[in-house]
Amino acid sequence: MEKKKINFSEEERAVLLDLLSRHRSVVENKRTDAASASRKRDSWKKIEDEFNSRHNVAPRKWTQLKKCWENMKDKWRRRNAEDMRERFATGGGTPPSSEMTDELQRVGDIASHMAVRLPNPCDSDRSRHDAMPGGSQSSNQLCTPSVAALLSQTQDTPLEESGESSI
């Protein structure tokens, strides 16, 4: 059985975040082809070398650093979801302030793609104003062009004209 690893200290996580901010374009790239995977692995190895060259950190393998980064992103997602639940809870009054730590805010800045929410007019977790920035939009404006064309064909012609019965 393998010996338990030492937990990352706050200082080690800060060093990792500094290194990731320099390598984020490769590490957070969503491509999964062989060339991208190779570049990601090389970047993680560079991060490992830079991380281990610091005097105030315990030596870590790139796989451990990657796992720590994944754990930090997961913690950010959980905290963000909790903030959203609190924000949309009933009860009135002023909305609660976010309890994101500086570390979690940096995680969100580095992996900024995680904070993007696609607009969905049917999403019950968002107010209509948040779901459709810029005011009210028709459902055709929120759809892809091909779907919008299909919708306009079915919505613009009355049932009597389209040859369908109303029964």
mmCIF file of C-alpha atoms in Angstrom:
data_model
loop_
_atom_site.group_PDB
_atom_site.id
_atom_site.type_symbol
_atom_site.label_atom_id
_atom_site.label_comp_id
_atom_site.label_asym_id
_atom_site.label_seq_id
_atom_site.Cartn_x
_atom_site.Cartn_y
_atom_site.Cartn_z
ATOM 1 C CA MET A 1 0.000 0.000 0.000
ATOM 2 C CA GLU A 2 1.296 3.424 -0.980
ATOM 3 C CA LYS A 3 2.130 5.982 1.676
ATOM 4 C CA LYS A 4 -0.231 8.972 2.008
ATOM 5 C CA LYS A 5 0.974 12.064 0.195
ATOM 6 C CA ILE A 6 1.490 15.379 1.940
ATOM 7 C CA ASN A 7 -1.395 17.822 1.460
ATOM 8 C CA PHE A 8 -0.714 20.975 -0.542
ATOM 9 C CA SER A 9 -0.117 24.002 1.639
ATOM 10 C CA GLU A 10 -1.733 27.354 0.899
ATOM 11 C CA GLU A 11 1.639 28.647 -0.278
ATOM 12 C CA GLU A 12 2.091 25.683 -2.639
ATOM 13 C CA ARG A 13 -1.347 26.250 -4.123
ATOM 14 C CA ALA A 14 -0.481 29.933 -4.651
ATOM 15 C CA VAL A 15 2.734 28.940 -6.461
ATOM 16 C CA LEU A 16 0.769 26.492 -8.610
ATOM 17 C CA LEU A 17 -1.780 29.183 -9.497
ATOM 18 C CA ASP A 18 1.028 31.564 -10.500
ATOM 19 C CA LEU A 19 2.510 28.931 -12.791
ATOM 20 C CA LEU A 20 -0.873 27.995 -14.230
ATOM 21 C CA SER A 21 -1.667 31.608 -15.067
ATOM 22 C CA ARG A 22 1.378 31.568 -17.385
ATOM 23 C CA HIS A 23 0.488 28.204 -18.974
ATOM 24 C CA ARG A 24 -3.303 28.438 -19.015
ATOM 25 C CA SER A 25 -3.680 28.756 -22.784
ATOM 26 C CA VAL A 26 -2.283 25.233 -23.179
ATOM 27 C CA VAL A 27 -3.422 23.580 -19.941
ATOM 28 C CA GLU A 28 -7.039 24.783 -20.236
ATOM 29 C CA ASN A 29 -7.278 24.150 -23.979
ATOM 30 C CA LYS A 30 -10.394 22.080 -24.715
ATOM 31 C CA ARG A 31 -8.891 20.215 -27.672
ATOM 32 C CA THR A 32 -8.302 16.502 -27.121
ATOM 33 C CA ASP A 33 -6.337 15.493 -30.216
ATOM 34 C CA ALA A 34 -2.922 13.829 -29.875
ATOM 35 C CA ALA A 35 -0.934 17.001 -30.588
ATOM 36 C CA SER A 36 -2.853 19.005 -27.979
ATOM 37 C CA ALA A 37 -2.538 16.212 -25.424
ATOM 38 C CA SER A 38 1.215 16.136 -26.028
ATOM 39 C CA ARG A 39 1.471 19.933 -25.594
ATOM 40 C CA LYS A 40 -0.557 19.704 -22.383
ATOM 41 C CA ARG A 41 1.694 16.971 -21.005
ATOM 42 C CA ASP A 42 4.794 19.008 -21.911
ATOM 43 C CA SER A 43 3.308 22.088 -20.226
ATOM 44 C CA TRP A 44 2.533 20.102 -17.085
ATOM 45 C CA LYS A 45 6.138 18.849 -17.046
ATOM 46 C CA LYS A 46 7.394 22.446 -17.370
ATOM 47 C CA ILE A 47 5.089 23.441 -14.531
ATOM 48 C CA GLU A 48 6.493 20.538 -12.494
ATOM 49 C CA ASP A 49 10.080 21.691 -13.136
ATOM 50 C CA GLU A 50 9.282 25.305 -12.252
ATOM 51 C CA PHE A 51 7.273 24.256 -9.185
ATOM 52 C CA ASN A 52 10.002 21.961 -7.853
ATOM 53 C CA SER A 53 12.694 24.596 -8.430
ATOM 54 C CA ARG A 54 11.112 26.734 -5.702
ATOM 55 C CA HIS A 55 12.754 26.417 -2.297
ATOM 56 C CA ASN A 56 9.578 26.639 -0.191
ATOM 57 C CA VAL A 57 7.615 23.727 -1.695
ATOM 58 C CA ALA A 58 7.651 19.958 -1.345
ATOM 59 C CA PRO A 59 8.702 18.138 -4.538
ATOM 60 C CA ARG A 60 5.657 17.077 -6.557
ATOM 61 C CA LYS A 61 5.087 15.125 -9.752
ATOM 62 C CA TRP A 62 3.182 16.730 -12.617
ATOM 63 C CA THR A 63 0.329 14.275 -12.072
ATOM 64 C CA GLN A 64 -0.036 15.487 -8.480
ATOM 65 C CA LEU A 65 -0.014 19.109 -9.621
ATOM 66 C CA LYS A 66 -2.651 18.356 -12.244
ATOM 67 C CA LYS A 67 -4.834 16.571 -9.680
ATOM 68 C CA CYS A 68 -4.494 19.537 -7.306
ATOM 69 C CA TRP A 69 -5.581 21.872 -10.143
ATOM 70 C CA GLU A 70 -8.586 19.667 -10.917
ATOM 71 C CA ASN A 71 -9.515 19.652 -7.221
ATOM 72 C CA MET A 72 -9.270 23.458 -7.061
ATOM 73 C CA LYS A 73 -11.519 23.797 -10.127
ATOM 74 C CA ASP A 74 -14.003 21.365 -8.586
ATOM 75 C CA LYS A 75 -14.007 23.370 -5.355
ATOM 76 C CA TRP A 76 -14.634 26.548 -7.391
ATOM 77 C CA ARG A 77 -17.576 24.887 -9.188
ATOM 78 C CA ARG A 78 -19.119 23.722 -5.897
ATOM 79 C CA ARG A 79 -18.707 27.172 -4.293
ATOM 80 C CA ASN A 80 -20.105 28.897 -7.383
ATOM 81 C CA ALA A 81 -23.122 26.561 -7.443
ATOM 82 C CA GLU A 82 -23.714 27.195 -3.742
ATOM 83 C CA ASP A 83 -23.558 30.956 -4.335
ATOM 84 C CA MET A 84 -26.091 30.621 -7.158
ATOM 85 C CA ARG A 85 -28.446 28.580 -4.959
ATOM 86 C CA GLU A 86 -28.201 31.190 -2.200
ATOM 87 C CA ARG A 87 -28.738 34.014 -4.683
ATOM 88 C CA PHE A 88 -31.905 32.467 -6.108
ATOM 89 C CA ALA A 89 -33.349 31.254 -2.800
ATOM 90 C CA THR A 90 -36.621 32.817 -1.720
ATOM 91 C CA GLY A 91 -36.907 34.984 1.332
ATOM 92 C CA GLY A 92 -36.383 38.499 0.068
ATOM 93 C CA GLY A 93 -33.960 40.950 1.527
ATOM 94 C CA THR A 94 -30.548 41.732 0.205
ATOM 95 C CA PRO A 95 -28.765 38.946 -1.650
ATOM 96 C CA PRO A 96 -25.994 37.269 0.332
ATOM 97 C CA SER A 97 -22.448 38.257 -0.500
ATOM 98 C CA SER A 98 -20.250 35.734 -2.234
ATOM 99 C CA GLU A 99 -17.888 33.812 0.022
ATOM 100 C CA MET A 100 -15.319 33.092 -2.700
ATOM 101 C CA THR A 101 -11.835 33.157 -1.260
ATOM 102 C CA ASP A 102 -9.037 34.950 -3.099
ATOM 103 C CA GLU A 103 -7.655 31.570 -4.120
ATOM 104 C CA LEU A 104 -10.983 30.478 -5.613
ATOM 105 C CA GLN A 105 -11.347 33.801 -7.411
ATOM 106 C CA ARG A 106 -7.929 33.245 -8.989
ATOM 107 C CA VAL A 107 -9.016 29.738 -10.037
ATOM 108 C CA GLY A 108 -12.082 31.273 -11.696
ATOM 109 C CA ASP A 109 -9.902 33.858 -13.443
ATOM 110 C CA ILE A 110 -7.481 31.257 -14.789
ATOM 111 C CA ALA A 111 -10.229 28.873 -15.916
ATOM 112 C CA SER A 112 -12.620 31.639 -16.938
ATOM 113 C CA HIS A 113 -14.472 29.354 -19.350
ATOM 114 C CA MET A 114 -16.084 27.645 -16.343
ATOM 115 C CA ALA A 115 -18.027 30.792 -15.442
ATOM 116 C CA VAL A 116 -19.718 31.082 -18.838
ATOM 117 C CA ARG A 117 -23.361 30.103 -18.733
ATOM 118 C CA LEU A 118 -25.183 29.713 -21.993
ATOM 119 C CA PRO A 119 -28.443 31.631 -22.199
ATOM 120 C CA ASN A 120 -31.498 29.424 -21.951
ATOM 121 C CA PRO A 121 -34.955 31.033 -21.885
ATOM 122 C CA CYS A 122 -36.416 27.865 -20.356
ATOM 123 C CA ASP A 123 -33.955 27.712 -17.453
ATOM 124 C CA SER A 124 -35.874 27.980 -14.194
ATOM 125 C CA ASP A 125 -32.707 28.795 -12.224
ATOM 126 C CA ARG A 126 -32.284 32.183 -13.841
ATOM 127 C CA SER A 127 -34.471 35.195 -13.959
ATOM 128 C CA ARG A 128 -35.699 36.135 -17.411
ATOM 129 C CA HIS A 129 -33.544 39.266 -17.335
ATOM 130 C CA ASP A 130 -30.338 37.294 -16.626
ATOM 131 C CA ALA A 131 -31.121 34.612 -19.192
ATOM 132 C CA MET A 132 -31.568 37.116 -22.004
ATOM 133 C CA PRO A 133 -29.049 39.966 -21.763
ATOM 134 C CA GLY A 134 -30.090 43.129 -23.520
ATOM 135 C CA GLY A 135 -33.776 42.884 -22.802
ATOM 136 C CA SER A 136 -36.480 40.734 -24.283
ATOM 137 C CA GLN A 137 -35.709 38.661 -27.348
ATOM 138 C CA SER A 138 -37.924 36.352 -29.302
ATOM 139 C CA SER A 139 -37.254 32.627 -29.235
ATOM 140 C CA ASN A 140 -36.095 32.863 -32.864
ATOM 141 C CA GLN A 141 -33.229 35.192 -31.880
ATOM 142 C CA LEU A 142 -31.958 32.699 -29.299
ATOM 143 C CA CYS A 143 -31.876 29.730 -31.691
ATOM 144 C CA THR A 144 -29.438 28.724 -34.362
ATOM 145 C CA PRO A 145 -30.350 29.993 -37.857
ATOM 146 C CA SER A 146 -31.639 26.615 -39.072
ATOM 147 C CA VAL A 147 -33.842 26.146 -36.001
ATOM 148 C CA ALA A 148 -35.046 29.751 -36.258
ATOM 149 C CA ALA A 149 -36.043 29.153 -39.888
ATOM 150 C CA LEU A 150 -38.043 26.063 -38.904
ATOM 151 C CA LEU A 151 -39.704 27.911 -36.046
ATOM 152 C CA SER A 152 -40.669 30.868 -38.211
ATOM 153 C CA GLN A 153 -42.254 28.531 -40.772
ATOM 154 C CA THR A 154 -44.393 26.816 -38.159
ATOM 155 C CA GLN A 155 -45.195 29.891 -36.077
ATOM 156 C CA ASP A 156 -46.002 32.346 -38.869
ATOM 157 C CA THR A 157 -48.644 30.307 -40.698
ATOM 158 C CA PRO A 158 -52.014 29.636 -39.093
ATOM 159 C CA LEU A 159 -53.161 26.015 -38.891
ATOM 160 C CA GLU A 160 -55.897 26.547 -41.482
ATOM 161 C CA GLU A 161 -53.359 27.745 -44.083
ATOM 162 C CA SER A 162 -50.864 24.977 -43.407
ATOM 163 C CA GLY A 163 -53.426 22.312 -44.267
ATOM 164 C CA GLU A 164 -53.445 20.750 -40.789
ATOM 165 C CA SER A 165 -56.661 20.261 -38.928
ATOM 166 C CA SER A 166 -57.164 21.808 -35.535
ATOM 167 C CA ILE A 167 -58.408 18.540 -34.045
#
